[in-house]
PDB file of C-alpha atoms in Angstrom:
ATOM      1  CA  UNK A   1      89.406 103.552  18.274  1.00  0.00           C
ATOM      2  CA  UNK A   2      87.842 101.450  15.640  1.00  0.00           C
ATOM      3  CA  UNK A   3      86.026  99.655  18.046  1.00  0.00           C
ATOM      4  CA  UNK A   4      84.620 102.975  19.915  1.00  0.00           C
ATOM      5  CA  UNK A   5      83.556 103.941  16.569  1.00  0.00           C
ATOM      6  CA  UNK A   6      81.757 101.149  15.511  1.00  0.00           C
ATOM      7  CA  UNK A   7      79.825 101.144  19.162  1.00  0.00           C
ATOM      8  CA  UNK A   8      78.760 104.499  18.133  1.00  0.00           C
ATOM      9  CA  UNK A   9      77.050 103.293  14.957  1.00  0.00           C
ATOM     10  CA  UNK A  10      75.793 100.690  16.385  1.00  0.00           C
ATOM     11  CA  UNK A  11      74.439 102.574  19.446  1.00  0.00           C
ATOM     12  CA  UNK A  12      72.810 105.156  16.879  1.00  0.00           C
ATOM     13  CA  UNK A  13      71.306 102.457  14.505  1.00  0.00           C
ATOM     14  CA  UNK A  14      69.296 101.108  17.579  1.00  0.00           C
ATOM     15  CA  UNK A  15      68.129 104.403  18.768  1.00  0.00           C
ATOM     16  CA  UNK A  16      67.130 105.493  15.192  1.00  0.00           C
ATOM     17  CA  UNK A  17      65.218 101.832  14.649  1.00  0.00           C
ATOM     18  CA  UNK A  18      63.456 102.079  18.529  1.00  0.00           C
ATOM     19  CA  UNK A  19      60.588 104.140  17.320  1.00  0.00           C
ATOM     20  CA  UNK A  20      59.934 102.060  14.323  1.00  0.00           C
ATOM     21  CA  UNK A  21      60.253  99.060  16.282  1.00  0.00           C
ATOM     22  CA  UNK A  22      57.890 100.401  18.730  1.00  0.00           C
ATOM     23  CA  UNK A  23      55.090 101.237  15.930  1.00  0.00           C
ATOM     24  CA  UNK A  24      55.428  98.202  14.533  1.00  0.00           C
ATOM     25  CA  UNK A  25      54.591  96.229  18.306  1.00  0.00           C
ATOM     26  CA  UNK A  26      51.563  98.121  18.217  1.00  0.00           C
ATOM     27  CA  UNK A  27      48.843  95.543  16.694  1.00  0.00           C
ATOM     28  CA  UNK A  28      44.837  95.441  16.853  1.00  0.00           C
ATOM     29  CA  UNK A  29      45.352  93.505  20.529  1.00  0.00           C
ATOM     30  CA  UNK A  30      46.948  97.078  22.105  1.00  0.00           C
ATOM     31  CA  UNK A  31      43.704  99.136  21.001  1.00  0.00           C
ATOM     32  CA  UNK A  32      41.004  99.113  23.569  1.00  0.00           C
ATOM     33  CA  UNK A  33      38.099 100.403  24.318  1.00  0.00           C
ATOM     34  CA  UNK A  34      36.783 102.267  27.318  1.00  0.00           C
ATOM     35  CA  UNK A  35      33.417 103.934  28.821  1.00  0.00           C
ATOM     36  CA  UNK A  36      32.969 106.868  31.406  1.00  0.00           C
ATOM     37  CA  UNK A  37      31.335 109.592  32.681  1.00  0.00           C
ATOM     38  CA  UNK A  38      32.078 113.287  33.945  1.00  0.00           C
ATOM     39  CA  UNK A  39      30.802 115.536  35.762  1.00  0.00           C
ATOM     40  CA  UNK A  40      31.005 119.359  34.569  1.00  0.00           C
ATOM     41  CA  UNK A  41      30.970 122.284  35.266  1.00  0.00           C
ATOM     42  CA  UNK A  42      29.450 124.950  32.183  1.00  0.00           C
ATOM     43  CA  UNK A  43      30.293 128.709  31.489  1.00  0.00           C
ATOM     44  CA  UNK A  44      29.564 130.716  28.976  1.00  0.00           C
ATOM     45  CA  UNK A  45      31.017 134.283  26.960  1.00  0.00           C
ATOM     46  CA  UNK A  46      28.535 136.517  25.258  1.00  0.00           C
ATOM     47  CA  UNK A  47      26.903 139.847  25.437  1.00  0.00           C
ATOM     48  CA  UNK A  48      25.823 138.995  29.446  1.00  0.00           C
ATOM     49  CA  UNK A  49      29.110 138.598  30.899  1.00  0.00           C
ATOM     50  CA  UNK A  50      30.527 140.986  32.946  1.00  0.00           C
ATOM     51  CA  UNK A  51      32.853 142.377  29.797  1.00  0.00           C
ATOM     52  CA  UNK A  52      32.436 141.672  26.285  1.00  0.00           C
ATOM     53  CA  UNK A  53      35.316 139.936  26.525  1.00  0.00           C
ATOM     54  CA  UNK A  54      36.691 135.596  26.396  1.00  0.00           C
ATOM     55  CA  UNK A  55      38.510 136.233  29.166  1.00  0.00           C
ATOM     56  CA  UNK A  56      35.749 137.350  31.002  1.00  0.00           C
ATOM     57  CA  UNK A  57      34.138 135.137  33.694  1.00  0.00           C
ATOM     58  CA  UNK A  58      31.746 135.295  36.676  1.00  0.00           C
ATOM     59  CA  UNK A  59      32.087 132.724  39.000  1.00  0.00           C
ATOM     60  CA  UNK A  60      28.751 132.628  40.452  1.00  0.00           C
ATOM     61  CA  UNK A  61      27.565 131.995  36.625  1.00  0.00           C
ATOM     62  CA  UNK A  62      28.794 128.745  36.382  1.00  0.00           C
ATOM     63  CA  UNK A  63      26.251 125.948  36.730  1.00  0.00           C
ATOM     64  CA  UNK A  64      26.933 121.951  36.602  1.00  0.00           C
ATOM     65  CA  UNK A  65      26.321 119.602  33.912  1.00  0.00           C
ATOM     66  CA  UNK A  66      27.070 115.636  33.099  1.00  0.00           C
ATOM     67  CA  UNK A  67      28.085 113.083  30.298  1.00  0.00           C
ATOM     68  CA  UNK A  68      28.753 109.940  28.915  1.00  0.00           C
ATOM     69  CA  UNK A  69      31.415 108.768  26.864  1.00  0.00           C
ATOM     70  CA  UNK A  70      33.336 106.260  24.708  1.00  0.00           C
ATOM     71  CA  UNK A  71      36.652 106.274  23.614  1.00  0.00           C
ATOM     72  CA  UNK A  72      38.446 103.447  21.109  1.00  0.00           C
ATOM     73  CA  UNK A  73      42.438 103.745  21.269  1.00  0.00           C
ATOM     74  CA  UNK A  74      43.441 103.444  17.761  1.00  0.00           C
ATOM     75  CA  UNK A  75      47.258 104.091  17.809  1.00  0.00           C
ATOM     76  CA  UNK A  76      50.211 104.883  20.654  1.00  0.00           C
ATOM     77  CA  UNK A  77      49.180 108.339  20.777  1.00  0.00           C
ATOM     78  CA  UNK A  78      45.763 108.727  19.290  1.00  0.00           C
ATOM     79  CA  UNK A  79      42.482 107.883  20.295  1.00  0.00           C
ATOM     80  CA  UNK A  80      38.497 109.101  18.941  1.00  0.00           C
ATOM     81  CA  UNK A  81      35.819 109.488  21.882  1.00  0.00           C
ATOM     82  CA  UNK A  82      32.412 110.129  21.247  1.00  0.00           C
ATOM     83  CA  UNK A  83      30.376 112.143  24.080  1.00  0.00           C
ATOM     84  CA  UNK A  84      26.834 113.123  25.073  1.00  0.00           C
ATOM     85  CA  UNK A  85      26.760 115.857  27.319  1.00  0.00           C
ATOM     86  CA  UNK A  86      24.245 118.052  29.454  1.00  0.00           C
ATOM     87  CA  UNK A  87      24.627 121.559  31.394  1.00  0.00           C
ATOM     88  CA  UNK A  88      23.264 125.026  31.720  1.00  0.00           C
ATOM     89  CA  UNK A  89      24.516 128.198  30.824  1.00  0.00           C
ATOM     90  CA  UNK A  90      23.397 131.673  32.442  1.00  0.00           C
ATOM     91  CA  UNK A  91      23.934 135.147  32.383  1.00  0.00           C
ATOM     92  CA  UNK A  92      22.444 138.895  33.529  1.00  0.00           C
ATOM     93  CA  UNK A  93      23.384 142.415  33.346  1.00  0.00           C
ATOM     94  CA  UNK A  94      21.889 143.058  37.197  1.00  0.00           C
ATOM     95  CA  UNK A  95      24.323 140.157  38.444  1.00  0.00           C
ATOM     96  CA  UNK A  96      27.356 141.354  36.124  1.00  0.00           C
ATOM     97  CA  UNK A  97      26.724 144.965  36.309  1.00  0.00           C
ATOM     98  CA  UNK A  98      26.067 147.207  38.752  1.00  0.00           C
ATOM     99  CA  UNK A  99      25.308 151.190  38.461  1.00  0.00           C
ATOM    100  CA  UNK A 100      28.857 151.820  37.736  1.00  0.00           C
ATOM    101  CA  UNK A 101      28.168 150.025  34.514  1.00  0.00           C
ATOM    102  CA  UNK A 102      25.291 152.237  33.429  1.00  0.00           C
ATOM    103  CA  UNK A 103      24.185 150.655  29.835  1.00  0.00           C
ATOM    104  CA  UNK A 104      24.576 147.314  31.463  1.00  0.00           C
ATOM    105  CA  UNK A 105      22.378 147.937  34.498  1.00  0.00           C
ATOM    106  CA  UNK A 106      19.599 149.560  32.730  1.00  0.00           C
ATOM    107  CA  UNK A 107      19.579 147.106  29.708  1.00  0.00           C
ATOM    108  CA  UNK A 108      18.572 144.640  32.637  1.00  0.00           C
ATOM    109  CA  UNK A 109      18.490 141.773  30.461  1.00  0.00           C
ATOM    110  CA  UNK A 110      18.785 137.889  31.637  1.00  0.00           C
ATOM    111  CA  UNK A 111      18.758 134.106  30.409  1.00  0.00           C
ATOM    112  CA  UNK A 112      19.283 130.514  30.811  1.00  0.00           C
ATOM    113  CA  UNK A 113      19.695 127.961  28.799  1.00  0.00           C
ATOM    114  CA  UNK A 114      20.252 124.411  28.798  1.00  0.00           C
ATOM    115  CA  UNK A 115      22.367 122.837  26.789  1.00  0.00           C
ATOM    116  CA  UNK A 116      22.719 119.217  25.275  1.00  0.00           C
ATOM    117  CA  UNK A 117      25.549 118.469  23.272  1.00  0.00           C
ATOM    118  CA  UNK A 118      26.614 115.248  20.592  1.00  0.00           C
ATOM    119  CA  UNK A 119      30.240 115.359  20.176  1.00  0.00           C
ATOM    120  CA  UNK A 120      33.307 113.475  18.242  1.00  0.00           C
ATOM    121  CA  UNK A 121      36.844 114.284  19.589  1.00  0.00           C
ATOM    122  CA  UNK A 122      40.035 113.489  18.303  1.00  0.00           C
ATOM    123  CA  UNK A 123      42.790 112.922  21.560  1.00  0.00           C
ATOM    124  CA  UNK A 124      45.966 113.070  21.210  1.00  0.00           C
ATOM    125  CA  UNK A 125      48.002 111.754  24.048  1.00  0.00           C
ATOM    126  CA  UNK A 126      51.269 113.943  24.807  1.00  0.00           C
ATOM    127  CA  UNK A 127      52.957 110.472  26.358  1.00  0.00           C
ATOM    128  CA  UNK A 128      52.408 107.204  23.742  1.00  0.00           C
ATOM    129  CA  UNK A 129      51.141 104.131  24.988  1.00  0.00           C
ATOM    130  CA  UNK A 130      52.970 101.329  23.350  1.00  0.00           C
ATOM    131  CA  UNK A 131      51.601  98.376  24.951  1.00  0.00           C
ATOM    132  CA  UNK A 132      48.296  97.139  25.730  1.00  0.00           C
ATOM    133  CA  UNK A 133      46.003  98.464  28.079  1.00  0.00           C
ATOM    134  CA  UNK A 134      47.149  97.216  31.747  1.00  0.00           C
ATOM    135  CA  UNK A 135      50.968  98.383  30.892  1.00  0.00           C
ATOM    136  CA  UNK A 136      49.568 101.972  29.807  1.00  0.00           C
ATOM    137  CA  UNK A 137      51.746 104.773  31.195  1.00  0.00           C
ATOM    138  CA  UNK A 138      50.515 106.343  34.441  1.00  0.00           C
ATOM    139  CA  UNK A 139      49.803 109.814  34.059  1.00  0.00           C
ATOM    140  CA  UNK A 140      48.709 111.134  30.365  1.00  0.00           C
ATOM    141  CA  UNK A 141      48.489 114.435  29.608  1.00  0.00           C
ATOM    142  CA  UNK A 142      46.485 114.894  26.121  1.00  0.00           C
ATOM    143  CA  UNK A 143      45.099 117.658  23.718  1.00  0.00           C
ATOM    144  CA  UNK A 144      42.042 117.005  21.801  1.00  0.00           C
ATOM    145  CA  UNK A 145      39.719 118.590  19.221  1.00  0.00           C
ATOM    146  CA  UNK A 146      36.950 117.953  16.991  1.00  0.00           C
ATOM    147  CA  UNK A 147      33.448 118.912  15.896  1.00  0.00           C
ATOM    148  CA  UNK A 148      29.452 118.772  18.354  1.00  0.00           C
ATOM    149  CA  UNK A 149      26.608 119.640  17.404  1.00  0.00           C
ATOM    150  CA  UNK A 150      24.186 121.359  20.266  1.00  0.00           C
ATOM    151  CA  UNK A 151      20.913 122.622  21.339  1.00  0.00           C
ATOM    152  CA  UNK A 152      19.877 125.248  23.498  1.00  0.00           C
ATOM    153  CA  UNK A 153      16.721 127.177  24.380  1.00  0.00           C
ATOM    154  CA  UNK A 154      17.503 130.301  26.103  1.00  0.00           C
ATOM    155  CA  UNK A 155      14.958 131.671  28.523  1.00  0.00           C
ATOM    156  CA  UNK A 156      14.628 134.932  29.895  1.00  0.00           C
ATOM    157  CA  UNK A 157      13.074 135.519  33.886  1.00  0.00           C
ATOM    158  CA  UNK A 158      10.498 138.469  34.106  1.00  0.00           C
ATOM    159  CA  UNK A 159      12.368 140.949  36.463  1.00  0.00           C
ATOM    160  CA  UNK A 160      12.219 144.417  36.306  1.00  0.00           C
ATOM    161  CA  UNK A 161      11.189 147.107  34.151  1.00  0.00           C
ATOM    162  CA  UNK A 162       7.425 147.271  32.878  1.00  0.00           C
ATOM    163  CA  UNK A 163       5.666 144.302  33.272  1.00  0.00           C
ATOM    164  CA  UNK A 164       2.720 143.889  30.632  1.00  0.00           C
ATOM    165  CA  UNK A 165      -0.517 142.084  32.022  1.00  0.00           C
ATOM    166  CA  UNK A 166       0.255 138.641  31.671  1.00  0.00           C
ATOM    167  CA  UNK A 167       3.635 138.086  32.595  1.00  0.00           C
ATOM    168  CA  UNK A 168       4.009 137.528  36.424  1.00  0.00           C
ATOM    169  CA  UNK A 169       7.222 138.370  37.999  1.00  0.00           C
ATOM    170  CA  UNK A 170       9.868 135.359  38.379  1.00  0.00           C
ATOM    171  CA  UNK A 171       8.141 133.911  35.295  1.00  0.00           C
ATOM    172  CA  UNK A 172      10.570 132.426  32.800  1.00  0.00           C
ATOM    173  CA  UNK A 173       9.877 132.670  29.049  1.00  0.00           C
ATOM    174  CA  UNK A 174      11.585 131.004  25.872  1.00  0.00           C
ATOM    175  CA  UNK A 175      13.289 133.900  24.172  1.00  0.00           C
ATOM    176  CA  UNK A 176      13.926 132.496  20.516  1.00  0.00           C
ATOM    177  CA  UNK A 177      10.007 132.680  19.477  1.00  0.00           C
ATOM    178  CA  UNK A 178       9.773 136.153  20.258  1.00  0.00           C
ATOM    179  CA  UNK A 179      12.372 136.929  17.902  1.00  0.00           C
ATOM    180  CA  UNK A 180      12.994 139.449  20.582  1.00  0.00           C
ATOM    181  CA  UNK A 181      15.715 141.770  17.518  1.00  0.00           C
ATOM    182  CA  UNK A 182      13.131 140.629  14.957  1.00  0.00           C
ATOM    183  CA  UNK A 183      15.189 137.558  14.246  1.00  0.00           C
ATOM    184  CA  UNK A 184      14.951 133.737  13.586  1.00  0.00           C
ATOM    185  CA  UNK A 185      17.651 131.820  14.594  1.00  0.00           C
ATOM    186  CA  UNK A 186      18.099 127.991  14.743  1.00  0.00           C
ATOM    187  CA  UNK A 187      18.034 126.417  18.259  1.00  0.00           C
ATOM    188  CA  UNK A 188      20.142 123.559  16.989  1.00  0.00           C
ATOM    189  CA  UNK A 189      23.781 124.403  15.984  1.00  0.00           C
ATOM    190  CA  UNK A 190      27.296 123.575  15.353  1.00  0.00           C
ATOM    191  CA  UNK A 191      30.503 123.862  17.195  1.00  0.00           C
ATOM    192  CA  UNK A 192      34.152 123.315  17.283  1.00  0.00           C
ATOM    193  CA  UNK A 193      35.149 121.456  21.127  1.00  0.00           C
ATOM    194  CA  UNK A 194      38.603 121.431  21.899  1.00  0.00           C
ATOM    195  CA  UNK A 195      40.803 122.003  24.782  1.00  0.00           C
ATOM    196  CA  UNK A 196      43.619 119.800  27.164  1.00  0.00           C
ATOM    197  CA  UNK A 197      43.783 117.608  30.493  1.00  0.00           C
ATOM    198  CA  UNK A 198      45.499 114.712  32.320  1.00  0.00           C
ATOM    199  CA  UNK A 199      44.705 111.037  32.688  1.00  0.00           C
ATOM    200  CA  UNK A 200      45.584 109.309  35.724  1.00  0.00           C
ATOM    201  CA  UNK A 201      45.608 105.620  35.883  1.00  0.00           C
ATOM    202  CA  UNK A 202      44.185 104.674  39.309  1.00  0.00           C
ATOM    203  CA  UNK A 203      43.757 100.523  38.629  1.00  0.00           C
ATOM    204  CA  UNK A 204      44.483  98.042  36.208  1.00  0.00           C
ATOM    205  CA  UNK A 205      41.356  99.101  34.154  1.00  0.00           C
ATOM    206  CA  UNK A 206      40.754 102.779  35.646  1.00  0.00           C
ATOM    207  CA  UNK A 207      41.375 106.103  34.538  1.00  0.00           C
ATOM    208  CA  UNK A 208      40.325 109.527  36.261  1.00  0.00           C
ATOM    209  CA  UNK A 209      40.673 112.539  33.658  1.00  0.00           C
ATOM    210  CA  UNK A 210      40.745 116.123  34.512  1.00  0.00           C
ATOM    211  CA  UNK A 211      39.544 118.090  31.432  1.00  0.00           C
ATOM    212  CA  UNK A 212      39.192 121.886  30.200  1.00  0.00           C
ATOM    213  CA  UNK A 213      37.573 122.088  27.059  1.00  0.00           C
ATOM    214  CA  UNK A 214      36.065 125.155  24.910  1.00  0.00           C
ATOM    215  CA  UNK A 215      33.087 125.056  22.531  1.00  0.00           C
ATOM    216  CA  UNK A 216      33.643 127.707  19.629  1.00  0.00           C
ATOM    217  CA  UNK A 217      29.906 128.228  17.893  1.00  0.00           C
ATOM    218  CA  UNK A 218      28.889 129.855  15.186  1.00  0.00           C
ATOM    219  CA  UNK A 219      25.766 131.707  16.861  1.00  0.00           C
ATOM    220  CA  UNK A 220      25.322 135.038  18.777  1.00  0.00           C
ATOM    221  CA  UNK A 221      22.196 133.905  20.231  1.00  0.00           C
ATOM    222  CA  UNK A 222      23.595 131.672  23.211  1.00  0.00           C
ATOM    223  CA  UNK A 223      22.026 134.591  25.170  1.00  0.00           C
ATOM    224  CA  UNK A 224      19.142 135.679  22.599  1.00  0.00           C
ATOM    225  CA  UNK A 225      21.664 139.150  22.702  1.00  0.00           C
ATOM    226  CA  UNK A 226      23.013 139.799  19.139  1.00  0.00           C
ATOM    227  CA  UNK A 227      22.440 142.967  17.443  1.00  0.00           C
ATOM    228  CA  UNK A 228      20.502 146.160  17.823  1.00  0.00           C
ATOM    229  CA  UNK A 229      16.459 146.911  19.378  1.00  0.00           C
ATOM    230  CA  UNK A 230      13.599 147.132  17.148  1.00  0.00           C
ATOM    231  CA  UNK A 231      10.778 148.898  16.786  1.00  0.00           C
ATOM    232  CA  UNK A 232       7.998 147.508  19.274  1.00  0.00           C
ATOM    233  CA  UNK A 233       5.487 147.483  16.680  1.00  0.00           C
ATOM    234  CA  UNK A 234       7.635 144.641  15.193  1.00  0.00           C
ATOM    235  CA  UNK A 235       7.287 142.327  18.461  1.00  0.00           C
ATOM    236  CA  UNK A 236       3.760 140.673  18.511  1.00  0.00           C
ATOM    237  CA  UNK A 237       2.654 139.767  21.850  1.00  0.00           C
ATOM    238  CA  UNK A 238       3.109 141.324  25.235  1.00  0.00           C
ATOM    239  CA  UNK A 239       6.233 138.761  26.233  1.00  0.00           C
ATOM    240  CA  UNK A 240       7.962 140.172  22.870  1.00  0.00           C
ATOM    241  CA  UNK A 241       7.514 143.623  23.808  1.00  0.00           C
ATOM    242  CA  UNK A 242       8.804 142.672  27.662  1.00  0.00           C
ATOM    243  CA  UNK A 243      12.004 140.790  26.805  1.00  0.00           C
ATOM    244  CA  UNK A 244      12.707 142.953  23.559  1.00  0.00           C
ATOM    245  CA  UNK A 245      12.426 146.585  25.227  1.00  0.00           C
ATOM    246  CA  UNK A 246       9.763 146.773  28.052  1.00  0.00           C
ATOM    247  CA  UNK A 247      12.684 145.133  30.598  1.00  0.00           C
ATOM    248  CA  UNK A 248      14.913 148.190  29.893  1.00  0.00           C
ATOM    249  CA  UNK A 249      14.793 149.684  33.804  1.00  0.00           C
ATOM    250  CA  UNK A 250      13.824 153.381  33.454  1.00  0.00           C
ATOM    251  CA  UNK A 251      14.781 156.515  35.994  1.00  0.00           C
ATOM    252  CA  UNK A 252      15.594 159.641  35.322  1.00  0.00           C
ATOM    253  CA  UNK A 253      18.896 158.494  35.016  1.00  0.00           C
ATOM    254  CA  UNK A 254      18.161 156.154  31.987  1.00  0.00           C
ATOM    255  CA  UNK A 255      20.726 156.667  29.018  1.00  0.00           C
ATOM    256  CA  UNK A 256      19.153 158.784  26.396  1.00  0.00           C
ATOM    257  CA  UNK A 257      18.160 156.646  23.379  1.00  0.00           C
ATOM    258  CA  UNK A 258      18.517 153.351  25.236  1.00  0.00           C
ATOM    259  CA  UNK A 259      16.272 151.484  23.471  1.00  0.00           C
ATOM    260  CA  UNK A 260      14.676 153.060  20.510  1.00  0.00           C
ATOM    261  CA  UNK A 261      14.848 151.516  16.781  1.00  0.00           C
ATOM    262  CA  UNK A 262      18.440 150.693  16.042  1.00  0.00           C
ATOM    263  CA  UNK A 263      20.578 151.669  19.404  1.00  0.00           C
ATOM    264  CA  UNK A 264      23.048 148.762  20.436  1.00  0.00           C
ATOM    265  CA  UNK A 265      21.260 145.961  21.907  1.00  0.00           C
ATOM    266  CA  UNK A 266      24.141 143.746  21.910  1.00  0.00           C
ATOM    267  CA  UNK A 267      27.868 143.182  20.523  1.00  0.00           C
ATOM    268  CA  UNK A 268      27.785 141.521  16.694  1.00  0.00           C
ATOM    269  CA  UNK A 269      31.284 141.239  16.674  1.00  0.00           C
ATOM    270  CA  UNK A 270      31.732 138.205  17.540  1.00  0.00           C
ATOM    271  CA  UNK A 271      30.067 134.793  18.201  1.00  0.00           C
ATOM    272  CA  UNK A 272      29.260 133.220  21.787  1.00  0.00           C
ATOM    273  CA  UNK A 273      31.316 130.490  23.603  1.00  0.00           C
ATOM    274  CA  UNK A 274      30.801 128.305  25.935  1.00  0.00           C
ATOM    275  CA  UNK A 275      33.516 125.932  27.840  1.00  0.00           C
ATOM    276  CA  UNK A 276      33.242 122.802  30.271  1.00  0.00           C
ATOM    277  CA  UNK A 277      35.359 122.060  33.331  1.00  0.00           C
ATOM    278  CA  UNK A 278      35.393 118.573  34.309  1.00  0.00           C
ATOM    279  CA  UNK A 279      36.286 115.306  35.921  1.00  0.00           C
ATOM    280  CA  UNK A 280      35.768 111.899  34.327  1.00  0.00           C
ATOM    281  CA  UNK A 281      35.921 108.440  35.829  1.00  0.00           C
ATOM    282  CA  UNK A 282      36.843 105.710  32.481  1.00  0.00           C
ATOM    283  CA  UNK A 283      36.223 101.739  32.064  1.00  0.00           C
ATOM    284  CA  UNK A 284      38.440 100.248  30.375  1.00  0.00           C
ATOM    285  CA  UNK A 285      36.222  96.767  28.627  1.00  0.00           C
ATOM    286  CA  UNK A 286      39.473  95.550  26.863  1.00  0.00           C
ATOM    287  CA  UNK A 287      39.764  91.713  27.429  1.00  0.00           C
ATOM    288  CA  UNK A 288      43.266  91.704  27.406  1.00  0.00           C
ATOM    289  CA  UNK A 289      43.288  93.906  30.942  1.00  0.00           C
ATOM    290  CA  UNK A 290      42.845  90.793  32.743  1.00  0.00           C
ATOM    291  CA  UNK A 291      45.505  88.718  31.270  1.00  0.00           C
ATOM    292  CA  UNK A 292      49.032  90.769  31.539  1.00  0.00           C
ATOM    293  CA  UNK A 293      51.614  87.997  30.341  1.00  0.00           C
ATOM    294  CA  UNK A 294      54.357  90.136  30.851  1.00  0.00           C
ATOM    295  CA  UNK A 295      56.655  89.369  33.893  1.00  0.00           C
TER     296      UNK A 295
END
């Protein structure tokens, strides 16, 4: 009995020492450093969606994008990677909404913007990596968060509506000097990335990554869509008055008080997203790769 017992102490001591003994095996010579690149695929949530709503998505919005990347393991389960990424975001109330949707179709409004984006993420890995780089476990599934900064230039496409002389049909036109709701805003923002995905270790210094990420920002004006109309003696050249009330179709079926001073241009409530979808191919440059002594 006394012996029994005393393997149960003994049994417990190790377990309870394992992790600590498994930190303390993790030295400078297990971090390691790897490059990549993804390819993306960019959405966005805002006022030209099909609902005013994060959950709301239109497939035939989404538009591809790329990056670059480098990551620096700096413990078992957490690494930093910084990122430079490009893509385009679009939306438009004739694609999203049909008549059904009556304020949506007649608003008629459009944009696109591209979008380049400096990022630092913190990962954490969901399985720890004790060892160095070539005995790294095989599939990783990870969190991450962290903080970008971002530019975009929304443009709007002449289509519909009165067109002033000037403007030719198809034509696109940067939205954010027209101050289209009598607004500045700054082109070049902040934003909160975070999200999930899987690593899969494909060779002894290979990784392919699946990733789903979501930028919170603290702008409206993804879409140049924020707040209410103004009055058209406030927008100063023909483009103004075009994108910021001339593109408003009109029938006799047009809403009454669509777009006079201070009737709902857009949704204030609540700032535009915009999230990424993507696979990643990852280098690992750690010298030790090449050199497993463990047998």
């Amino acid at each position: 009995m006394k012996k029994d017992y005393l393997f149960f102490l003994l049994t417990a001591a190790g377990l309870g020492t394992a992790p600590a003994a498994q930190a303390q095996s993790f030295t400078k010579a297990n971090q390691y450093l790897s490059v990549g690149a993804s390819l993306s695929a960019f959405n966005y949530f805002g006022d030209l969606t099909p609902r005013v709503s994060f959950a709301s998505v239109r497939m035939a919005a989404v538009r591809p994008g790329f990056g670059f990347h480098v990551t620096q393991r700096l413990t078992p389960y957490v690494s930093v990677r910084g990122a430079l990424s490009f893509g385009r975001i679009t939306g438009s109330d004739q694609q999203a909404a049909g008549k059904e949707a009556a304020y949506r179709y007649y608003r008629n409004l459009n944009f696109t913007s591209n979008i380049q984006e400096l990022s630092v993420v913190g990962i954490f890995d969901l399985v720890p990596n004790h060892s160095q780089a070539v005995n790294r476990m095989p599939i990783v599934p990870y969190v991450f968060g962290g903080i970008a900064g971002f530019h975009f230039n929304p443009k709007g496409t002449v289509d519909g509506g009165t067109v002033p002389a000037g403007l030719k049909p198809d034509a696109q036109v940067e939205l954010q000097p027209l101050r289209t709701e009598g607004r500045y805003y700054h082109r070049a923002q902040l934003a909160i990335p975070f999200g999930a995905g899987v690593r899969l270790k494909v060779a002894k210094n290979m990784d392919v990554g699946v990733e789903l990420g979501w930028r919170k920002t603290f702008t409206d004006y993804l879409d140049d869509v924020s707040t209410t109309y103004v009055s058209v003696a406030r927008l100063s050249t023909p483009a103004a008055r075009y994108f910021g009330n001339g593109i408003t179709r009109t029938d006799q079926n047009t809403p009454e008080q669509m777009d006079v001073p201070g009737a709902l241009r857009g949704n204030s409530g609540g700032k535009d997203w915009y999230i990424t979808t993507g696979i990643s191919v990852n280098y690992i440059l750690n010298k030790n790769i090449k050199t497993n002594k463990s047998r």
